[in-house]
Each structure stands twice: as structure tokens, then as C-alpha cells.
CSV table of C-alpha atoms in Angstrom, one decimal:
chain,number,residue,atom,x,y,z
A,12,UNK,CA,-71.6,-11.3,-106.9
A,13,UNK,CA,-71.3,-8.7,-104.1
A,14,UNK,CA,-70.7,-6.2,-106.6
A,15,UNK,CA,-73.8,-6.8,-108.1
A,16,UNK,CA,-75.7,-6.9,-104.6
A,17,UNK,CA,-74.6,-3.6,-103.7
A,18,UNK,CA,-75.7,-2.0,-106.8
A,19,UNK,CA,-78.7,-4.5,-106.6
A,20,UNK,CA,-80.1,-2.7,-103.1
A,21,UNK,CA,-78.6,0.5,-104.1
A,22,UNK,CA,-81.2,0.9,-107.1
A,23,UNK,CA,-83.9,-0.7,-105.1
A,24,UNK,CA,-83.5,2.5,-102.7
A,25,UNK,CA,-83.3,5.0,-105.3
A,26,UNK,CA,-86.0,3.6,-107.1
A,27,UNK,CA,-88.3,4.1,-103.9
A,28,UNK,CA,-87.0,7.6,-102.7
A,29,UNK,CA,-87.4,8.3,-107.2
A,30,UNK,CA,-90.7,7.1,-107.2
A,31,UNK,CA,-91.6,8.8,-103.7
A,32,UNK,CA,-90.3,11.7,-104.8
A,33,UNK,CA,-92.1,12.4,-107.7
A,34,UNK,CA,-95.4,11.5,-105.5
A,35,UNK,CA,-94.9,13.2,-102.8
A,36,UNK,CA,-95.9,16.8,-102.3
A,37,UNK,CA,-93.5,19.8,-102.0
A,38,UNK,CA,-93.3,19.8,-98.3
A,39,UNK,CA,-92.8,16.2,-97.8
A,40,UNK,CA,-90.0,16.3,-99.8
A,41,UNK,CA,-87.9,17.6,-97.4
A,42,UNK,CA,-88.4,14.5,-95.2
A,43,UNK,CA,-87.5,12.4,-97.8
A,44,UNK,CA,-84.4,13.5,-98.1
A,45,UNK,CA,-84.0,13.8,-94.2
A,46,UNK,CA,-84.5,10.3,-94.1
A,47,UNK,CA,-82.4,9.6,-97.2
A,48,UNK,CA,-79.6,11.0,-95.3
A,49,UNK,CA,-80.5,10.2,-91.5
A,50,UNK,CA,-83.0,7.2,-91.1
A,51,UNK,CA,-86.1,8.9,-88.7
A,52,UNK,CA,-85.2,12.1,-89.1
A,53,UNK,CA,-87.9,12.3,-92.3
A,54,UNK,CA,-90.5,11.5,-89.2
A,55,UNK,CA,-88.9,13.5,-86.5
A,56,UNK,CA,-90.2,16.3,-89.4
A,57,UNK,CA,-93.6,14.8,-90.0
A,58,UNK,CA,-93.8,14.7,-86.3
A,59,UNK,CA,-94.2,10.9,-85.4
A,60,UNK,CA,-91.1,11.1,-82.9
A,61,UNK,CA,-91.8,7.7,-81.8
A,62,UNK,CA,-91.4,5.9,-85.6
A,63,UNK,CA,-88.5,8.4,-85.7
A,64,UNK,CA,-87.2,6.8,-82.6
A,65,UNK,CA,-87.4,3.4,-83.9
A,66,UNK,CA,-85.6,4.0,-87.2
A,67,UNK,CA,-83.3,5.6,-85.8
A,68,UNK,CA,-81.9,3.4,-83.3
A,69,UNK,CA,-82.7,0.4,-85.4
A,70,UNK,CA,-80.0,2.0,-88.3
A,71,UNK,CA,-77.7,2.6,-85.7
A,72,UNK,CA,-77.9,-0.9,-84.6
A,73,UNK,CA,-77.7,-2.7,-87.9
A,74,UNK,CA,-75.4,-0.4,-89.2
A,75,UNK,CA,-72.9,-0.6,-86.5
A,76,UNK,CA,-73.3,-4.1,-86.7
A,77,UNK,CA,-72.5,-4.0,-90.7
A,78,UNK,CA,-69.3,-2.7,-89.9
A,79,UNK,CA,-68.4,-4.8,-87.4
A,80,UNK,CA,-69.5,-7.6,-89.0
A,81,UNK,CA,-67.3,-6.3,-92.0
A,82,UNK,CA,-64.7,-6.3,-90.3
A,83,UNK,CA,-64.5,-8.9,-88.3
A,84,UNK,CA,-64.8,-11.1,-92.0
A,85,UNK,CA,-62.2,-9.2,-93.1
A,86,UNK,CA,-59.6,-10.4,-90.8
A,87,UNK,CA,-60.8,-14.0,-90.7
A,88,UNK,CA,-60.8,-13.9,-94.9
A,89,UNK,CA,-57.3,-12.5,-94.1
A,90,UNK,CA,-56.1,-15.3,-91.6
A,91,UNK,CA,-57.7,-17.9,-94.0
A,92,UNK,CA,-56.1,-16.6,-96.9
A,93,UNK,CA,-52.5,-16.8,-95.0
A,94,UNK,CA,-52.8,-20.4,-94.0
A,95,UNK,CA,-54.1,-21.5,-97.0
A,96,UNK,CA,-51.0,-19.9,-98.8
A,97,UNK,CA,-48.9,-21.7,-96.4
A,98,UNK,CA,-50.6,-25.0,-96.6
A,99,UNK,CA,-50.7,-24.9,-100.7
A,100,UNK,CA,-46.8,-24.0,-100.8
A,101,UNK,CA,-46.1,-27.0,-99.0
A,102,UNK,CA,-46.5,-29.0,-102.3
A,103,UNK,CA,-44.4,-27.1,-103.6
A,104,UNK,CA,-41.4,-27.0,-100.3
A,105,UNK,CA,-41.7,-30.5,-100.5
A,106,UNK,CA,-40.9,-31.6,-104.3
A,107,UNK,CA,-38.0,-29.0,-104.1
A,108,UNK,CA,-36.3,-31.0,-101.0
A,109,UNK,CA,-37.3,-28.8,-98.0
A,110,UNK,CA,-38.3,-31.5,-94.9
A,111,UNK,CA,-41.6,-30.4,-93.8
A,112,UNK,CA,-42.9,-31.8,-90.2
A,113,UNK,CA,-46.1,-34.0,-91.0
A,114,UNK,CA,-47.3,-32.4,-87.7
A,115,UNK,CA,-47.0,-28.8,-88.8
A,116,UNK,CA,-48.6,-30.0,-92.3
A,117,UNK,CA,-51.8,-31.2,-90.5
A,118,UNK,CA,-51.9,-28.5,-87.9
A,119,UNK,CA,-52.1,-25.9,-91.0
A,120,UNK,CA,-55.1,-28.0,-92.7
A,121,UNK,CA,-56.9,-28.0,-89.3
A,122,UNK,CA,-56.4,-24.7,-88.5
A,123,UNK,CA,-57.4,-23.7,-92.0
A,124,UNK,CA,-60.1,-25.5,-91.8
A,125,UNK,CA,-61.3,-23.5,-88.4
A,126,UNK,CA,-60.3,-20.3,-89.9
A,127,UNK,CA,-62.6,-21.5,-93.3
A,128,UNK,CA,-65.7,-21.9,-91.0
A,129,UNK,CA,-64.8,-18.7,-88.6
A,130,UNK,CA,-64.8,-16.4,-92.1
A,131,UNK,CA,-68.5,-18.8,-93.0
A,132,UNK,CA,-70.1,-18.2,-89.9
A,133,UNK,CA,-68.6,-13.8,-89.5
A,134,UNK,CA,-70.0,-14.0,-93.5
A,135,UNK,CA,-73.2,-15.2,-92.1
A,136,UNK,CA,-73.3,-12.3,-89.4
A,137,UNK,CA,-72.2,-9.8,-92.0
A,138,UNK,CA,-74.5,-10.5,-94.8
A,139,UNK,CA,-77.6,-10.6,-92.0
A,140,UNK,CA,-76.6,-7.4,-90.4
A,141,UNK,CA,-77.0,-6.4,-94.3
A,142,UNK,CA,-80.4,-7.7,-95.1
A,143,UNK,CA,-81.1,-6.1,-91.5
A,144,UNK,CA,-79.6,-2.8,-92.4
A,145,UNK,CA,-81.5,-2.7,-95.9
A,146,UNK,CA,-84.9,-3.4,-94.5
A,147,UNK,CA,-84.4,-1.0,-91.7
A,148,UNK,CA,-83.3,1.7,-94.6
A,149,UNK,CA,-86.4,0.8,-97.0
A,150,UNK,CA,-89.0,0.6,-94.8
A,151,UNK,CA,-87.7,4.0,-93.3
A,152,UNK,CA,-88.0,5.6,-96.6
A,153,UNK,CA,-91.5,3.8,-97.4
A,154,UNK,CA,-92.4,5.0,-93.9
A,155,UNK,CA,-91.9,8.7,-94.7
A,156,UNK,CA,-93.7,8.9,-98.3
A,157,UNK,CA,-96.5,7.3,-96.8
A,158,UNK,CA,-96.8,8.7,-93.9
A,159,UNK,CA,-98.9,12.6,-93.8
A,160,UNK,CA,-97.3,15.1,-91.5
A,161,UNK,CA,-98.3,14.8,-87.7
A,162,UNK,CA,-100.7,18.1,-87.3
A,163,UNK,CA,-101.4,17.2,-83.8
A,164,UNK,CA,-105.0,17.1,-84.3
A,165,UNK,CA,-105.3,13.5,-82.6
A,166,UNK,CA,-102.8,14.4,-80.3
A,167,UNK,CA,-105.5,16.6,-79.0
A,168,UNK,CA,-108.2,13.4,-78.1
A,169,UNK,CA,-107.8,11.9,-75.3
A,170,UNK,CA,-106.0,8.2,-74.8
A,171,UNK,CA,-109.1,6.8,-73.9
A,172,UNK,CA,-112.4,7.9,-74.8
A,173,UNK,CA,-116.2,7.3,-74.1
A,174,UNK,CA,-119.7,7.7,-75.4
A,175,UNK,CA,-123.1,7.2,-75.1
A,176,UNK,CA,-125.0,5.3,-77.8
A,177,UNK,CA,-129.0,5.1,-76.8
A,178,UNK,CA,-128.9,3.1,-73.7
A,179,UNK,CA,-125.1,1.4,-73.8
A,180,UNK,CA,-122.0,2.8,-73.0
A,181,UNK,CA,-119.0,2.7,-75.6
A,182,UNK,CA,-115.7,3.4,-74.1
A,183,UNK,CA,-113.2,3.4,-76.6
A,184,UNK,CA,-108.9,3.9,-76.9
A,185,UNK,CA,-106.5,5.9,-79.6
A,186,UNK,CA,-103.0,4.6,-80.2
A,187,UNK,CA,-101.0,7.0,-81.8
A,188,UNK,CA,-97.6,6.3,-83.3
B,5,UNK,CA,-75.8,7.4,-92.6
B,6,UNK,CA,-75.0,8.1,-96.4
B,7,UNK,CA,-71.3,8.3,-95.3
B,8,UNK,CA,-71.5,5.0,-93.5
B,9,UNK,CA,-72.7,3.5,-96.5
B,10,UNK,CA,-70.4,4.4,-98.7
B,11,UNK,CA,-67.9,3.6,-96.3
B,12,UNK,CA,-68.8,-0.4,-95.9
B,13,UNK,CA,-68.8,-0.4,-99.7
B,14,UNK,CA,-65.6,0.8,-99.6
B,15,UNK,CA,-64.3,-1.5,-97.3
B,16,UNK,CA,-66.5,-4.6,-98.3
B,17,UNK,CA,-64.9,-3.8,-102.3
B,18,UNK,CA,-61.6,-3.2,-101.1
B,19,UNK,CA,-61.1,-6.3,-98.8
B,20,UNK,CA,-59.6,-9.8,-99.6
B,21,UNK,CA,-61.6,-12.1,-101.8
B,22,UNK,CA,-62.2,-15.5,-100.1
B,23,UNK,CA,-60.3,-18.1,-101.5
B,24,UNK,CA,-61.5,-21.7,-102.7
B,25,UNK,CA,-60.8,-24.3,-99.8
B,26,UNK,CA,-57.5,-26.2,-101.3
B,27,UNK,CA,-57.4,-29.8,-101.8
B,28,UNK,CA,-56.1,-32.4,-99.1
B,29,UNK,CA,-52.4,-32.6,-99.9
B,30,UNK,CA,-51.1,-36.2,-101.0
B,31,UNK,CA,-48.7,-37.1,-98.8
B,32,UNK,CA,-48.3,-39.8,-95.8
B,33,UNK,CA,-47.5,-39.9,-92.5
B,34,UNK,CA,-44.1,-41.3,-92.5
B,35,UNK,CA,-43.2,-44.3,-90.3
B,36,UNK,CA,-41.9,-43.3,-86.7
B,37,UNK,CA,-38.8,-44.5,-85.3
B,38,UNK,CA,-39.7,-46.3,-82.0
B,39,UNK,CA,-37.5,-48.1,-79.2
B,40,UNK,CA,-34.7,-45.4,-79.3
B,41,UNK,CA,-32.0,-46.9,-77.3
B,42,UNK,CA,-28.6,-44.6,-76.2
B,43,UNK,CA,-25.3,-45.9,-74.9
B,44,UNK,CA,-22.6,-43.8,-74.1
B,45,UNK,CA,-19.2,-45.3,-74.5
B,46,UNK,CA,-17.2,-42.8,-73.8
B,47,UNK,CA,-17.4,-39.2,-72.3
B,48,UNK,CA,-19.6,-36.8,-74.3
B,49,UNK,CA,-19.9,-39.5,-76.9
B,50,UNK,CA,-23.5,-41.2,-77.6
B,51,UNK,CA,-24.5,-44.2,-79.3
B,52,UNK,CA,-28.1,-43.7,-80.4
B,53,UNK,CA,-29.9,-47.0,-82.2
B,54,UNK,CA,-33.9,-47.1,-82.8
B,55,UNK,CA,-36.2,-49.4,-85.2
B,56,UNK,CA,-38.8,-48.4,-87.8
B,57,UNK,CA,-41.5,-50.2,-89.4
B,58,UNK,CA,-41.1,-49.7,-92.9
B,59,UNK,CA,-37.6,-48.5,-93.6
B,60,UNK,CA,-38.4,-48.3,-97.3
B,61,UNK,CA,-40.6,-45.7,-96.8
B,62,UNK,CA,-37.6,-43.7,-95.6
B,63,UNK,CA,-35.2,-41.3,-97.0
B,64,UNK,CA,-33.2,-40.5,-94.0
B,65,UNK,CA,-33.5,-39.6,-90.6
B,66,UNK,CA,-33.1,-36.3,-88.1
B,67,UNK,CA,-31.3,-36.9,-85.3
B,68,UNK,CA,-31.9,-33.4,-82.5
B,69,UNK,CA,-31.1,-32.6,-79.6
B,70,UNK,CA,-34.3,-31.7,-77.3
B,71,UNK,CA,-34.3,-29.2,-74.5
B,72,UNK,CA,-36.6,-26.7,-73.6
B,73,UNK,CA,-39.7,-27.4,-75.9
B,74,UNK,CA,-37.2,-26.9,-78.9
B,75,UNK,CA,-34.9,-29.5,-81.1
B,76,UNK,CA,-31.7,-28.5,-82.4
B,77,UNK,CA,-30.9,-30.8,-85.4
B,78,UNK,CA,-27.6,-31.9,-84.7
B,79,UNK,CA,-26.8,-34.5,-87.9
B,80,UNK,CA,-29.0,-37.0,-90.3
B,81,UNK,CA,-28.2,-40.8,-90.8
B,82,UNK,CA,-28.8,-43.1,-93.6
B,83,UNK,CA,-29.9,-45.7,-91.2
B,84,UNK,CA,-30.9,-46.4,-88.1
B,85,UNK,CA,-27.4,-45.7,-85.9
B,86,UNK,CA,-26.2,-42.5,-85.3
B,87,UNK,CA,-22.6,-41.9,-83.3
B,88,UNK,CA,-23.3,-38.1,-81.4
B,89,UNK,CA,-20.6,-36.3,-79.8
B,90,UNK,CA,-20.9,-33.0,-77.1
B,91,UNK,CA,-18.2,-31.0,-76.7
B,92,UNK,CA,-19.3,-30.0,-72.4
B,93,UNK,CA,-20.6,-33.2,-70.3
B,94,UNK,CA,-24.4,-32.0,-70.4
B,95,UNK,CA,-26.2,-34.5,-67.2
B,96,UNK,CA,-29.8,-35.9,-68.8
B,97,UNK,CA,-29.6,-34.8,-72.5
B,98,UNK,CA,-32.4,-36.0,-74.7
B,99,UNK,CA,-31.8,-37.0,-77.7
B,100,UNK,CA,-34.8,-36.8,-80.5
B,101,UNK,CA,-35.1,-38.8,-84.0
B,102,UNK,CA,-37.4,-38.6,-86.7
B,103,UNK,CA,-37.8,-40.5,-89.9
B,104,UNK,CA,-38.0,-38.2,-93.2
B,105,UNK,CA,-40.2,-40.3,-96.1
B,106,UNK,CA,-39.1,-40.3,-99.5
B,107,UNK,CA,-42.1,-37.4,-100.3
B,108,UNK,CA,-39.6,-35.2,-97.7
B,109,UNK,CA,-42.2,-36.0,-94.9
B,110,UNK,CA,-40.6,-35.6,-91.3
B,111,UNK,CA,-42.1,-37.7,-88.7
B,112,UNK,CA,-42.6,-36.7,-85.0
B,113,UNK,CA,-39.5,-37.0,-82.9
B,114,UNK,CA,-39.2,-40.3,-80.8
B,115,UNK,CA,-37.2,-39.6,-77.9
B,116,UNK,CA,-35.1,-40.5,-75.0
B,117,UNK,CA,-32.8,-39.6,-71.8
B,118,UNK,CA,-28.8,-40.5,-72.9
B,119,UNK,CA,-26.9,-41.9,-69.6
């Protein structure tokens, strides 16, 4: 299943820097690939440092937190893995003769069962940093095959304009991102 | 960011596989010896006698020694009387017994202060 979720986003991703490749022109290429390797640094080219910005710190974030999140289910899969061991070879301790405390018996079950819902919740984290992590990714790389190269021209007008139309006054503002 | 990548699929393929939540074991609580009673009628010798509930529900039972937080088994008994000897005088030793089921189930210790 995870094997074929990882290849399942993989492809998604190479299908939309393939297909935004093979659309986009010659110079915006090299953006691409900037934010194939580096999410934001494709717009730090183009010259939207602000989108840039955002990417960037939102990959760091989610993919810092994949890894954490990684790892962190790792160890609980690893502590839940060791107590349910323990608890199974009781079964087996006890038809061969070995006395086994009732009390240890149920503190294994319960604290398997904690580690089994410690290793569901840390899954929960991990796979939600992922989605986050993927979307982040994506819609970096949608971002830059969209997106034309700033050429400063609108940086040029002012923030906040104004105008006269026959007798009224239009006052008017630019956002630029 | 590509190294990061491949690095989580590294770790995420090369990490432990969850395992299915086992199924309750089927075994009892065993019975509990209660009103644990010592004598001592002679120097550094104890007389230790208790009750259960169900006695057919046992195999045999633990007698320990309790100090510290830890029991130190010192001899089982088919039933419920057990003769313990010390070789030092020991002043306020505790004496533990638990009841092991036929299924090899040990019970908690009941205990008590010899004289």
C-alpha cells in the first residue's frame, strides 16, 4: 500500500513538471527545474520573491515535519512490535510450563494497546505531514509553469492609484504577489 | 529537497511493518490466596497457612520472600501450608504467596509480617 502511494505521488509530480515542461518555453525551463529541486526557487527566478517565500518555507515546514513524523512512527511501530512479541509468546511460555505473573500478562496487553494507538495517532501526523508535503510540492510546480517571469513592469505603478473619469473620481489599488 | 525525498522513502521502505493487533489471550485470573496467617515456632522457623477460593483451579503455589519492592521465591507447596526456615534471625520479614492455575497463571502475592 505505501509502496504504491509513493510511486502513486511520485508520477503525479513527474507527470506535471513532463507535461510543464514540454509547455513551457525555453527560459522557463530553468525554473522548473529550480523548483523541481528546491520548492520557490523556480519563482525566486521568475522574480515573485514573495510566492518564493511561501514555498519555500512551507516545504521546509512540511518536510521537516515528514521526517519527524517518520520517525517518531518508526519507534512507536518498533515499541509496538516488541510488546506484541512478548505478549504473543506468552501462549506459548505458558503451555511449555514457564509460570507467568497474570499481572505482567495484563500490563503487556495494556501497554500494547497504548503503544497500538501511539503508532495510530504518530501514523496520522505522518501521513498528514505527507498529503501536506505533496500539495506544498505540486502546487509549487503548477505555480512556476503558470506563472510568466516577473519583468517589473507593474512593479513600476504605484500601490495605489487614481483617476479621473468625467466628473467622478476613481481611486484604485494593485496587489502584486 | 530531492535528497530529502528520497531519504523518507528510504527510511519509510526500510522501517518495521506494523503488525496486526493480537488476539486477547485465553487465560484466567487465578484465585488469590487470602488470610495468610504466620506462626513462628521456633527461631528462624515460620509456619505460613492461607485459604483460597477455588483450590481446584490451582496447580501449586509460590511462597517469596518480600523486601525491597522485589520477591525472592524461596519454595512452592502443594497446598496451602508451607514450613520456611532462615538461616540469620531477620526482625519483620514478609512473607508473600501466590496461587499458580493449572493454565501456569501466577496470581498476585498476598502477603504478611512473620513475628
Amino acid at each position: 500500500m505505501r509502496v504504491r502511494w509513493f510511486h502513486g505521488w511520485i508520477g503525479s509530480i513527474a507527470f506535471t513538471v513532463l507535461c510543464g515542461v514540454s509547455t513551457a518555453s525555453a527560459a522557463d525551463t530553468g525554473a522548473i527545474i529550480r523548483s523541481l529541486l528546491l520548492p520557490g526557487s523556480g519563482q525566486a527566478q521568475q522574480g515573485h520573491y514573495t510566492k518564493a517565500a511561501i514555498f519555500a518555507g512551507a516545504a521546509v515546514v512540511t518536510g521537516v515535519g515528514l521526517v519527524l513524523s517518520q520517525v517518531h512512527y518508526n519507534q512507536a511501530v518498533e515499541r509496538f512490535n516488541g510488546l506484541r512479541e512478548t505478549y504473543v509468546g506468552y501462549e506459548g511460555n505458558l503451555q511449555e510450563g514457564t509460570v507467568v505473573p497474570y499481572s505482567e500478562i495484563t500490563g503487556t496487553y495494556s501497554d500494547m494497546q497504548d503503544a497500538y494507538d501511539d503508532s495510530e495517532t504518530r501514523e496520522t501526523w505522518r501521513n498528514t505531514f505527507m498529503v501536506a508535503f505533496i500539495v506544498t510540492y505540486a502546487a509549487n510546480l503548477v505555480d512556476v509553469i503558470l506563472s510568466e517571469p516577473d519583468t517589473g513592469e507593474r512593479q513600476r505603478e504605484a500601490p495605489v492609484g487614481m483617476e479621473l473619469r468625467g466628473n467622478d473620481i476613481r481611486l484604485y489599488g494593485t496587489l502584486h504577489f | 529537497m530531492i535528497l530529502g525525498l528520497l531519504a523518507v522513502t528510504f527510511a519509510s521502505f526500510s522501517c518495521e511493518e506494523r503488525q496486526d493487533f493480537p488476539q486477547l489471550l485465553n487465560v484466567s485470573a487465578p484465585p488469590e490466596p487470602f488470610n495468610l496467617t504466620i506462626t513462628s515456632p521456633a527461631p528462624q522457623q515460620y509456619d505460613l497457612a492461607w485459604e483460597i477460593s477455588d483450590p481446584a483451579a490451582v496447580k501449586l503455589y509460590r511462597v517469596y520472600i518480600v523486601s525491597f519492592g522485589t520477591a525472592e521465591l524461596v519454595g512452592t507447596a502443594d497446598t496451602t501450608q508451607f514450613l520456611a526456615q532462615t538461616i540469620l534471625p531477620i526482625q519483620g520479614i514478609v512473607f508473600g504467596v501466590s496461587a499458580v492455575s493449572t493454565e501456569n497463571v501466577e496470581s498476585d502475592l498476598a502477603t504478611a509480617v512473620a513475628p
